[in-house]
Amino acid sequence: RPGLALCAGCGGRIQDPFLLRVSPDLEWHVACLKCAECGQPLDETCTCFLRDGKAYCKRDYSRLFGIKCAQCRAAFSSSDLVMRARDHVYHLECFRCAAC
């Protein structure tokens, strides 16, 4: 579909021989697919995350939209063990009695 698609990054028509399709309805020029927060190019070396039609690198997506510890407000890594209490999630080391 080159020539028919509109770039989600710059809004221009994609007439390049290559385009990047991140979801069924969002396409970018190769040079326009960048993190909406930090501007890092999102290519085969960097995972791309979408939210509300904007693309983000993994670091910024986690920082902006990831679940955070209810005590220390830090994000979780994939290897963290967590404790859940109702609607809250804690690092194991952050899950302590508030009274003592």
PDB file of N, CA and C in Angstrom:
ATOM      1  N   ARG A   1       0.786  -1.215   0.000  1.00  0.00           N
ATOM      2  CA  ARG A   1       0.000   0.000   0.000  1.00  0.00           C
ATOM      3  C   ARG A   1       0.822   1.271   0.000  1.00  0.00           C
ATOM      4  N   PRO A   2       2.127   1.238  -0.242  1.00  0.00           N
ATOM      5  CA  PRO A   2       2.862   2.494  -0.313  1.00  0.00           C
ATOM      6  C   PRO A   2       2.198   3.436  -1.303  1.00  0.00           C
ATOM      7  N   GLY A   3       2.143   4.721  -0.961  1.00  0.00           N
ATOM      8  CA  GLY A   3       1.485   5.705  -1.812  1.00  0.00           C
ATOM      9  C   GLY A   3       0.064   5.976  -1.389  1.00  0.00           C
ATOM     10  N   LEU A   4      -0.563   5.043  -0.663  1.00  0.00           N
ATOM     11  CA  LEU A   4      -1.943   5.210  -0.213  1.00  0.00           C
ATOM     12  C   LEU A   4      -2.024   5.491   1.289  1.00  0.00           C
ATOM     13  N   ALA A   5      -1.020   5.046   2.019  1.00  0.00           N
ATOM     14  CA  ALA A   5      -1.045   5.167   3.475  1.00  0.00           C
ATOM     15  C   ALA A   5      -0.603   6.558   3.923  1.00  0.00           C
ATOM     16  N   LEU A   6      -1.157   7.000   5.059  1.00  0.00           N
ATOM     17  CA  LEU A   6      -0.730   8.246   5.693  1.00  0.00           C
ATOM     18  C   LEU A   6       0.066   7.903   6.942  1.00  0.00           C
ATOM     19  N   CYS A   7       1.175   8.598   7.133  1.00  0.00           N
ATOM     20  CA  CYS A   7       2.063   8.360   8.265  1.00  0.00           C
ATOM     21  C   CYS A   7       1.413   8.853   9.554  1.00  0.00           C
ATOM     22  N   ALA A   8       1.378   7.980  10.565  1.00  0.00           N
ATOM     23  CA  ALA A   8       0.826   8.365  11.871  1.00  0.00           C
ATOM     24  C   ALA A   8       1.752   9.323  12.598  1.00  0.00           C
ATOM     25  N   GLY A   9       3.014   9.402  12.183  1.00  0.00           N
ATOM     26  CA  GLY A   9       3.967  10.296  12.827  1.00  0.00           C
ATOM     27  C   GLY A   9       3.894  11.716  12.303  1.00  0.00           C
ATOM     28  N   CYS A  10       4.020  11.880  10.981  1.00  0.00           N
ATOM     29  CA  CYS A  10       4.070  13.223  10.399  1.00  0.00           C
ATOM     30  C   CYS A  10       2.799  13.599   9.645  1.00  0.00           C
ATOM     31  N   GLY A  11       1.925  12.638   9.390  1.00  0.00           N
ATOM     32  CA  GLY A  11       0.683  12.908   8.673  1.00  0.00           C
ATOM     33  C   GLY A  11       0.826  12.924   7.161  1.00  0.00           C
ATOM     34  N   GLY A  12       2.063  12.786   6.663  1.00  0.00           N
ATOM     35  CA  GLY A  12       2.295  12.807   5.224  1.00  0.00           C
ATOM     36  C   GLY A  12       1.988  11.476   4.559  1.00  0.00           C
ATOM     37  N   ARG A  13       1.826  11.521   3.255  1.00  0.00           N
ATOM     38  CA  ARG A  13       1.576  10.316   2.473  1.00  0.00           C
ATOM     39  C   ARG A  13       2.858   9.483   2.414  1.00  0.00           C
ATOM     40  N   ILE A  14       2.729   8.180   2.605  1.00  0.00           N
ATOM     41  CA  ILE A  14       3.883   7.283   2.552  1.00  0.00           C
ATOM     42  C   ILE A  14       4.046   6.799   1.123  1.00  0.00           C
ATOM     43  N   GLN A  15       5.082   7.304   0.450  1.00  0.00           N
ATOM     44  CA  GLN A  15       5.375   6.888  -0.918  1.00  0.00           C
ATOM     45  C   GLN A  15       6.688   6.120  -0.984  1.00  0.00           C
ATOM     46  N   ASP A  16       7.315   5.893   0.171  1.00  0.00           N
ATOM     47  CA  ASP A  16       8.558   5.132   0.244  1.00  0.00           C
ATOM     48  C   ASP A  16       8.283   3.676  -0.136  1.00  0.00           C
ATOM     49  N   PRO A  17       9.302   2.958  -0.553  1.00  0.00           N
ATOM     50  CA  PRO A  17       9.100   1.542  -0.863  1.00  0.00           C
ATOM     51  C   PRO A  17       8.818   0.706   0.380  1.00  0.00           C
ATOM     52  N   PHE A  18       9.170   1.245   1.576  1.00  0.00           N
ATOM     53  CA  PHE A  18       8.936   0.523   2.826  1.00  0.00           C
ATOM     54  C   PHE A  18       8.157   1.400   3.787  1.00  0.00           C
ATOM     55  N   LEU A  19       7.306   0.781   4.579  1.00  0.00           N
ATOM     56  CA  LEU A  19       6.592   1.467   5.649  1.00  0.00           C
ATOM     57  C   LEU A  19       6.567   0.549   6.848  1.00  0.00           C
ATOM     58  N   LEU A  20       6.323   1.117   8.001  1.00  0.00           N
ATOM     59  CA  LEU A  20       6.224   0.320   9.220  1.00  0.00           C
ATOM     60  C   LEU A  20       4.778   0.317   9.678  1.00  0.00           C
ATOM     61  N   ARG A  21       4.212  -0.861   9.800  1.00  0.00           N
ATOM     62  CA  ARG A  21       2.836  -1.014  10.285  1.00  0.00           C
ATOM     63  C   ARG A  21       2.929  -1.595  11.688  1.00  0.00           C
ATOM     64  N   VAL A  22       2.516  -0.792  12.670  1.00  0.00           N
ATOM     65  CA  VAL A  22       2.632  -1.205  14.059  1.00  0.00           C
ATOM     66  C   VAL A  22       1.344  -1.852  14.543  1.00  0.00           C
ATOM     67  N   SER A  23       0.246  -1.420  14.035  1.00  0.00           N
ATOM     68  CA  SER A  23      -1.045  -2.042  14.322  1.00  0.00           C
ATOM     69  C   SER A  23      -1.815  -2.045  13.004  1.00  0.00           C
ATOM     70  N   PRO A  24      -2.936  -2.716  12.948  1.00  0.00           N
ATOM     71  CA  PRO A  24      -3.643  -2.803  11.660  1.00  0.00           C
ATOM     72  C   PRO A  24      -3.971  -1.462  11.010  1.00  0.00           C
ATOM     73  N   ASP A  25      -4.131  -0.406  11.794  1.00  0.00           N
ATOM     74  CA  ASP A  25      -4.553   0.866  11.212  1.00  0.00           C
ATOM     75  C   ASP A  25      -3.555   2.006  11.400  1.00  0.00           C
ATOM     76  N   LEU A  26      -2.342   1.719  11.897  1.00  0.00           N
ATOM     77  CA  LEU A  26      -1.338   2.769  12.093  1.00  0.00           C
ATOM     78  C   LEU A  26      -0.063   2.404  11.340  1.00  0.00           C
ATOM     79  N   GLU A  27       0.356   3.312  10.452  1.00  0.00           N
ATOM     80  CA  GLU A  27       1.539   3.089   9.631  1.00  0.00           C
ATOM     81  C   GLU A  27       2.431   4.321   9.693  1.00  0.00           C
ATOM     82  N   TRP A  28       3.740   4.114   9.583  1.00  0.00           N
ATOM     83  CA  TRP A  28       4.717   5.184   9.694  1.00  0.00           C
ATOM     84  C   TRP A  28       5.730   5.101   8.562  1.00  0.00           C
ATOM     85  N   HIS A  29       6.303   6.262   8.193  1.00  0.00           N
ATOM     86  CA  HIS A  29       7.542   6.249   7.434  1.00  0.00           C
ATOM     87  C   HIS A  29       8.573   5.601   8.357  1.00  0.00           C
ATOM     88  N   VAL A  30       9.563   4.947   7.791  1.00  0.00           N
ATOM     89  CA  VAL A  30      10.597   4.318   8.615  1.00  0.00           C
ATOM     90  C   VAL A  30      11.260   5.362   9.518  1.00  0.00           C
ATOM     91  N   ALA A  31      11.526   6.544   8.997  1.00  0.00           N
ATOM     92  CA  ALA A  31      12.206   7.585   9.771  1.00  0.00           C
ATOM     93  C   ALA A  31      11.303   8.265  10.799  1.00  0.00           C
ATOM     94  N   CYS A  32       9.993   8.100  10.703  1.00  0.00           N
ATOM     95  CA  CYS A  32       9.062   8.803  11.606  1.00  0.00           C
ATOM     96  C   CYS A  32       8.673   7.996  12.840  1.00  0.00           C
ATOM     97  N   LEU A  33       8.948   6.701  12.852  1.00  0.00           N
ATOM     98  CA  LEU A  33       8.544   5.893  14.003  1.00  0.00           C
ATOM     99  C   LEU A  33       9.541   6.113  15.130  1.00  0.00           C
ATOM    100  N   LYS A  34       9.168   7.007  16.056  1.00  0.00           N
ATOM    101  CA  LYS A  34      10.004   7.377  17.194  1.00  0.00           C
ATOM    102  C   LYS A  34       9.153   7.412  18.451  1.00  0.00           C
ATOM    103  N   CYS A  35       9.795   7.268  19.584  1.00  0.00           N
ATOM    104  CA  CYS A  35       9.104   7.360  20.867  1.00  0.00           C
ATOM    105  C   CYS A  35       8.510   8.757  21.017  1.00  0.00           C
ATOM    106  N   ALA A  36       7.240   8.826  21.362  1.00  0.00           N
ATOM    107  CA  ALA A  36       6.555  10.108  21.519  1.00  0.00           C
ATOM    108  C   ALA A  36       7.095  10.902  22.702  1.00  0.00           C
ATOM    109  N   GLU A  37       7.779  10.250  23.615  1.00  0.00           N
ATOM    110  CA  GLU A  37       8.293  10.921  24.807  1.00  0.00           C
ATOM    111  C   GLU A  37       9.747  11.359  24.650  1.00  0.00           C
ATOM    112  N   CYS A  38      10.631  10.444  24.254  1.00  0.00           N
ATOM    113  CA  CYS A  38      12.069  10.760  24.213  1.00  0.00           C
ATOM    114  C   CYS A  38      12.635  10.909  22.806  1.00  0.00           C
ATOM    115  N   GLY A  39      11.871  10.529  21.785  1.00  0.00           N
ATOM    116  CA  GLY A  39      12.325  10.676  20.405  1.00  0.00           C
ATOM    117  C   GLY A  39      13.245   9.578  19.910  1.00  0.00           C
ATOM    118  N   GLN A  40      13.465   8.536  20.698  1.00  0.00           N
ATOM    119  CA  GLN A  40      14.317   7.429  20.280  1.00  0.00           C
ATOM    120  C   GLN A  40      13.700   6.727  19.072  1.00  0.00           C
ATOM    121  N   PRO A  41      14.480   6.471  18.021  1.00  0.00           N
ATOM    122  CA  PRO A  41      13.944   5.723  16.880  1.00  0.00           C
ATOM    123  C   PRO A  41      13.490   4.334  17.327  1.00  0.00           C
ATOM    124  N   LEU A  42      12.339   3.913  16.852  1.00  0.00           N
ATOM    125  CA  LEU A  42      11.800   2.600  17.209  1.00  0.00           C
ATOM    126  C   LEU A  42      11.917   1.708  15.976  1.00  0.00           C
ATOM    127  N   ASP A  43      12.929   0.866  15.985  1.00  0.00           N
ATOM    128  CA  ASP A  43      13.184  -0.005  14.850  1.00  0.00           C
ATOM    129  C   ASP A  43      13.304  -1.436  15.355  1.00  0.00           C
ATOM    130  N   GLU A  44      13.974  -2.280  14.578  1.00  0.00           N
ATOM    131  CA  GLU A  44      14.073  -3.690  14.955  1.00  0.00           C
ATOM    132  C   GLU A  44      14.908  -3.902  16.219  1.00  0.00           C
ATOM    133  N   THR A  45      15.618  -2.879  16.693  1.00  0.00           N
ATOM    134  CA  THR A  45      16.435  -3.017  17.899  1.00  0.00           C
ATOM    135  C   THR A  45      15.726  -2.520  19.151  1.00  0.00           C
ATOM    136  N   CYS A  46      14.546  -1.938  19.020  1.00  0.00           N
ATOM    137  CA  CYS A  46      13.849  -1.346  20.161  1.00  0.00           C
ATOM    138  C   CYS A  46      12.370  -1.725  20.115  1.00  0.00           C
ATOM    139  N   THR A  47      11.873  -2.280  21.189  1.00  0.00           N
ATOM    140  CA  THR A  47      10.469  -2.676  21.261  1.00  0.00           C
ATOM    141  C   THR A  47       9.574  -1.448  21.243  1.00  0.00           C
ATOM    142  N   CYS A  48       8.466  -1.563  20.545  1.00  0.00           N
ATOM    143  CA  CYS A  48       7.525  -0.458  20.377  1.00  0.00           C
ATOM    144  C   CYS A  48       6.234  -0.761  21.127  1.00  0.00           C
ATOM    145  N   PHE A  49       5.753   0.205  21.896  1.00  0.00           N
ATOM    146  CA  PHE A  49       4.489   0.073  22.619  1.00  0.00           C
ATOM    147  C   PHE A  49       3.566   1.194  22.169  1.00  0.00           C
ATOM    148  N   LEU A  50       2.292   0.890  21.973  1.00  0.00           N
ATOM    149  CA  LEU A  50       1.318   1.898  21.534  1.00  0.00           C
ATOM    150  C   LEU A  50       0.338   2.227  22.633  1.00  0.00           C
ATOM    151  N   ARG A  51      -0.032   3.499  22.698  1.00  0.00           N
ATOM    152  CA  ARG A  51      -1.086   3.952  23.609  1.00  0.00           C
ATOM    153  C   ARG A  51      -1.724   5.185  22.999  1.00  0.00           C
ATOM    154  N   ASP A  52      -3.012   5.154  22.779  1.00  0.00           N
ATOM    155  CA  ASP A  52      -3.767   6.278  22.216  1.00  0.00           C
ATOM    156  C   ASP A  52      -3.165   6.776  20.903  1.00  0.00           C
ATOM    157  N   GLY A  53      -2.731   5.850  20.051  1.00  0.00           N
ATOM    158  CA  GLY A  53      -2.195   6.205  18.742  1.00  0.00           C
ATOM    159  C   GLY A  53      -0.781   6.734  18.747  1.00  0.00           C
ATOM    160  N   LYS A  54      -0.123   6.743  19.908  1.00  0.00           N
ATOM    161  CA  LYS A  54       1.261   7.199  20.005  1.00  0.00           C
ATOM    162  C   LYS A  54       2.162   6.016  20.310  1.00  0.00           C
ATOM    163  N   ALA A  55       3.373   6.053  19.777  1.00  0.00           N
ATOM    164  CA  ALA A  55       4.350   4.988  19.988  1.00  0.00           C
ATOM    165  C   ALA A  55       5.332   5.407  21.079  1.00  0.00           C
ATOM    166  N   TYR A  56       5.733   4.439  21.906  1.00  0.00           N
ATOM    167  CA  TYR A  56       6.665   4.687  23.001  1.00  0.00           C
ATOM    168  C   TYR A  56       7.713   3.585  23.054  1.00  0.00           C
ATOM    169  N   CYS A  57       8.915   3.935  23.522  1.00  0.00           N
ATOM    170  CA  CYS A  57       9.914   2.915  23.817  1.00  0.00           C
ATOM    171  C   CYS A  57       9.490   2.221  25.120  1.00  0.00           C
ATOM    172  N   LYS A  58      10.074   1.076  25.383  1.00  0.00           N
ATOM    173  CA  LYS A  58       9.691   0.296  26.565  1.00  0.00           C
ATOM    174  C   LYS A  58       9.898   1.083  27.858  1.00  0.00           C
ATOM    175  N   ARG A  59      11.033   1.772  27.960  1.00  0.00           N
ATOM    176  CA  ARG A  59      11.354   2.519  29.185  1.00  0.00           C
ATOM    177  C   ARG A  59      10.307   3.592  29.472  1.00  0.00           C
ATOM    178  N   ASP A  60       9.969   4.394  28.469  1.00  0.00           N
ATOM    179  CA  ASP A  60       9.000   5.469  28.687  1.00  0.00           C
ATOM    180  C   ASP A  60       7.589   4.931  28.873  1.00  0.00           C
ATOM    181  N   TYR A  61       7.227   3.875  28.159  1.00  0.00           N
ATOM    182  CA  TYR A  61       5.896   3.299  28.332  1.00  0.00           C
ATOM    183  C   TYR A  61       5.731   2.786  29.760  1.00  0.00           C
ATOM    184  N   SER A  62       6.739   2.086  30.254  1.00  0.00           N
ATOM    185  CA  SER A  62       6.671   1.577  31.636  1.00  0.00           C
ATOM    186  C   SER A  62       6.609   2.715  32.638  1.00  0.00           C
ATOM    187  N   ARG A  63       7.423   3.743  32.423  1.00  0.00           N
ATOM    188  CA  ARG A  63       7.457   4.885  33.343  1.00  0.00           C
ATOM    189  C   ARG A  63       6.121   5.624  33.362  1.00  0.00           C
ATOM    190  N   LEU A  64       5.520   5.810  32.197  1.00  0.00           N
ATOM    191  CA  LEU A  64       4.290   6.596  32.101  1.00  0.00           C
ATOM    192  C   LEU A  64       3.027   5.807  32.428  1.00  0.00           C
ATOM    193  N   PHE A  65       2.979   4.539  32.005  1.00  0.00           N
ATOM    194  CA  PHE A  65       1.721   3.798  32.083  1.00  0.00           C
ATOM    195  C   PHE A  65       1.795   2.498  32.861  1.00  0.00           C
ATOM    196  N   GLY A  66       2.989   2.087  33.269  1.00  0.00           N
ATOM    197  CA  GLY A  66       3.134   0.811  33.963  1.00  0.00           C
ATOM    198  C   GLY A  66       2.595   0.853  35.380  1.00  0.00           C
ATOM    199  N   ILE A  67       2.325  -0.316  35.923  1.00  0.00           N
ATOM    200  CA  ILE A  67       1.871  -0.434  37.309  1.00  0.00           C
ATOM    201  C   ILE A  67       3.037  -0.074  38.218  1.00  0.00           C
ATOM    202  N   LYS A  68       2.772   0.687  39.240  1.00  0.00           N
ATOM    203  CA  LYS A  68       3.808   1.124  40.164  1.00  0.00           C
ATOM    204  C   LYS A  68       3.490   0.611  41.569  1.00  0.00           C
ATOM    205  N   CYS A  69       4.526   0.447  42.351  1.00  0.00           N
ATOM    206  CA  CYS A  69       4.383   0.001  43.734  1.00  0.00           C
ATOM    207  C   CYS A  69       3.581   1.031  44.524  1.00  0.00           C
ATOM    208  N   ALA A  70       2.594   0.567  45.275  1.00  0.00           N
ATOM    209  CA  ALA A  70       1.737   1.463  46.057  1.00  0.00           C
ATOM    210  C   ALA A  70       2.495   2.152  47.195  1.00  0.00           C
ATOM    211  N   GLN A  71       3.644   1.613  47.591  1.00  0.00           N
ATOM    212  CA  GLN A  71       4.427   2.224  48.673  1.00  0.00           C
ATOM    213  C   GLN A  71       5.498   3.178  48.143  1.00  0.00           C
ATOM    214  N   CYS A  72       6.391   2.682  47.288  1.00  0.00           N
ATOM    215  CA  CYS A  72       7.534   3.491  46.848  1.00  0.00           C
ATOM    216  C   CYS A  72       7.306   4.174  45.497  1.00  0.00           C
ATOM    217  N   ARG A  73       6.242   3.834  44.805  1.00  0.00           N
ATOM    218  CA  ARG A  73       5.856   4.419  43.512  1.00  0.00           C
ATOM    219  C   ARG A  73       6.822   4.083  42.378  1.00  0.00           C
ATOM    220  N   ALA A  74       7.759   3.151  42.587  1.00  0.00           N
ATOM    221  CA  ALA A  74       8.681   2.725  41.539  1.00  0.00           C
ATOM    222  C   ALA A  74       8.010   1.660  40.676  1.00  0.00           C
ATOM    223  N   ALA A  75       8.444   1.575  39.433  1.00  0.00           N
ATOM    224  CA  ALA A  75       7.908   0.570  38.515  1.00  0.00           C
ATOM    225  C   ALA A  75       8.459  -0.803  38.888  1.00  0.00           C
ATOM    226  N   PHE A  76       7.829  -1.824  38.368  1.00  0.00           N
ATOM    227  CA  PHE A  76       8.255  -3.199  38.594  1.00  0.00           C
ATOM    228  C   PHE A  76       9.058  -3.683  37.395  1.00  0.00           C
ATOM    229  N   SER A  77      10.054  -4.513  37.659  1.00  0.00           N
ATOM    230  CA  SER A  77      10.756  -5.174  36.570  1.00  0.00           C
ATOM    231  C   SER A  77      10.118  -6.543  36.385  1.00  0.00           C
ATOM    232  N   SER A  78      10.432  -7.188  35.280  1.00  0.00           N
ATOM    233  CA  SER A  78       9.809  -8.483  34.988  1.00  0.00           C
ATOM    234  C   SER A  78      10.235  -9.561  35.983  1.00  0.00           C
ATOM    235  N   SER A  79      11.336  -9.369  36.690  1.00  0.00           N
ATOM    236  CA  SER A  79      11.813 -10.377  37.639  1.00  0.00           C
ATOM    237  C   SER A  79      11.373 -10.103  39.080  1.00  0.00           C
ATOM    238  N   ASP A  80      10.710  -8.978  39.332  1.00  0.00           N
ATOM    239  CA  ASP A  80      10.287  -8.643  40.696  1.00  0.00           C
ATOM    240  C   ASP A  80       9.191  -9.574  41.190  1.00  0.00           C
ATOM    241  N   LEU A  81       9.313  -9.958  42.450  1.00  0.00           N
ATOM    242  CA  LEU A  81       8.223 -10.660  43.119  1.00  0.00           C
ATOM    243  C   LEU A  81       7.355  -9.593  43.765  1.00  0.00           C
ATOM    244  N   VAL A  82       6.051  -9.758  43.686  1.00  0.00           N
ATOM    245  CA  VAL A  82       5.143  -8.726  44.183  1.00  0.00           C
ATOM    246  C   VAL A  82       4.141  -9.309  45.165  1.00  0.00           C
ATOM    247  N   MET A  83       3.565  -8.425  45.947  1.00  0.00           N
ATOM    248  CA  MET A  83       2.481  -8.776  46.866  1.00  0.00           C
ATOM    249  C   MET A  83       1.282  -7.943  46.453  1.00  0.00           C
ATOM    250  N   ARG A  84       0.151  -8.581  46.318  1.00  0.00           N
ATOM    251  CA  ARG A  84      -1.082  -7.875  45.959  1.00  0.00           C
ATOM    252  C   ARG A  84      -1.998  -7.836  47.170  1.00  0.00           C
ATOM    253  N   ALA A  85      -2.573  -6.673  47.432  1.00  0.00           N
ATOM    254  CA  ALA A  85      -3.532  -6.497  48.514  1.00  0.00           C
ATOM    255  C   ALA A  85      -4.674  -5.644  47.967  1.00  0.00           C
ATOM    256  N   ARG A  86      -5.783  -6.295  47.729  1.00  0.00           N
ATOM    257  CA  ARG A  86      -6.932  -5.650  47.067  1.00  0.00           C
ATOM    258  C   ARG A  86      -6.496  -5.023  45.754  1.00  0.00           C
ATOM    259  N   ASP A  87      -6.625  -3.711  45.608  1.00  0.00           N
ATOM    260  CA  ASP A  87      -6.290  -3.053  44.342  1.00  0.00           C
ATOM    261  C   ASP A  87      -4.849  -2.559  44.285  1.00  0.00           C
ATOM    262  N   HIS A  88      -4.051  -2.870  45.290  1.00  0.00           N
ATOM    263  CA  HIS A  88      -2.680  -2.363  45.365  1.00  0.00           C
ATOM    264  C   HIS A  88      -1.672  -3.466  45.079  1.00  0.00           C
ATOM    265  N   VAL A  89      -0.544  -3.065  44.521  1.00  0.00           N
ATOM    266  CA  VAL A  89       0.565  -3.988  44.247  1.00  0.00           C
ATOM    267  C   VAL A  89       1.815  -3.394  44.883  1.00  0.00           C
ATOM    268  N   TYR A  90       2.603  -4.248  45.554  1.00  0.00           N
ATOM    269  CA  TYR A  90       3.796  -3.808  46.286  1.00  0.00           C
ATOM    270  C   TYR A  90       5.000  -4.670  45.903  1.00  0.00           C
ATOM    271  N   HIS A  91       6.207  -4.084  45.963  1.00  0.00           N
ATOM    272  CA  HIS A  91       7.417  -4.897  45.979  1.00  0.00           C
ATOM    273  C   HIS A  91       7.363  -5.683  47.292  1.00  0.00           C
ATOM    274  N   LEU A  92       7.952  -6.848  47.323  1.00  0.00           N
ATOM    275  CA  LEU A  92       7.942  -7.623  48.580  1.00  0.00           C
ATOM    276  C   LEU A  92       8.562  -6.833  49.717  1.00  0.00           C
ATOM    277  N   GLU A  93       9.667  -6.132  49.439  1.00  0.00           N
ATOM    278  CA  GLU A  93      10.335  -5.376  50.502  1.00  0.00           C
ATOM    279  C   GLU A  93       9.546  -4.137  50.927  1.00  0.00           C
ATOM    280  N   CYS A  94       8.587  -3.700  50.132  1.00  0.00           N
ATOM    281  CA  CYS A  94       7.768  -2.532  50.472  1.00  0.00           C
ATOM    282  C   CYS A  94       6.485  -2.900  51.214  1.00  0.00           C
ATOM    283  N   PHE A  95       6.140  -4.180  51.217  1.00  0.00           N
ATOM    284  CA  PHE A  95       4.902  -4.614  51.843  1.00  0.00           C
ATOM    285  C   PHE A  95       5.143  -4.825  53.332  1.00  0.00           C
ATOM    286  N   ARG A  96       4.837  -3.815  54.121  1.00  0.00           N
ATOM    287  CA  ARG A  96       5.063  -3.841  55.567  1.00  0.00           C
ATOM    288  C   ARG A  96       3.847  -3.284  56.291  1.00  0.00           C
ATOM    289  N   CYS A  97       3.745  -3.633  57.555  1.00  0.00           N
ATOM    290  CA  CYS A  97       2.673  -3.113  58.399  1.00  0.00           C
ATOM    291  C   CYS A  97       2.851  -1.596  58.565  1.00  0.00           C
ATOM    292  N   ALA A  98       1.800  -0.848  58.360  1.00  0.00           N
ATOM    293  CA  ALA A  98       1.879   0.606  58.467  1.00  0.00           C
ATOM    294  C   ALA A  98       1.938   1.075  59.926  1.00  0.00           C
ATOM    295  N   ALA A  99       1.472   0.231  60.854  1.00  0.00           N
ATOM    296  CA  ALA A  99       1.434   0.618  62.272  1.00  0.00           C
ATOM    297  C   ALA A  99       2.777   0.394  62.969  1.00  0.00           C
ATOM    298  N   CYS A 100       3.474  -0.676  62.620  1.00  0.00           N
ATOM    299  CA  CYS A 100       4.719  -0.963  63.336  1.00  0.00           C
ATOM    300  C   CYS A 100       5.900  -1.018  62.402  1.00  0.00           C
TER     301      CYS A 100
END
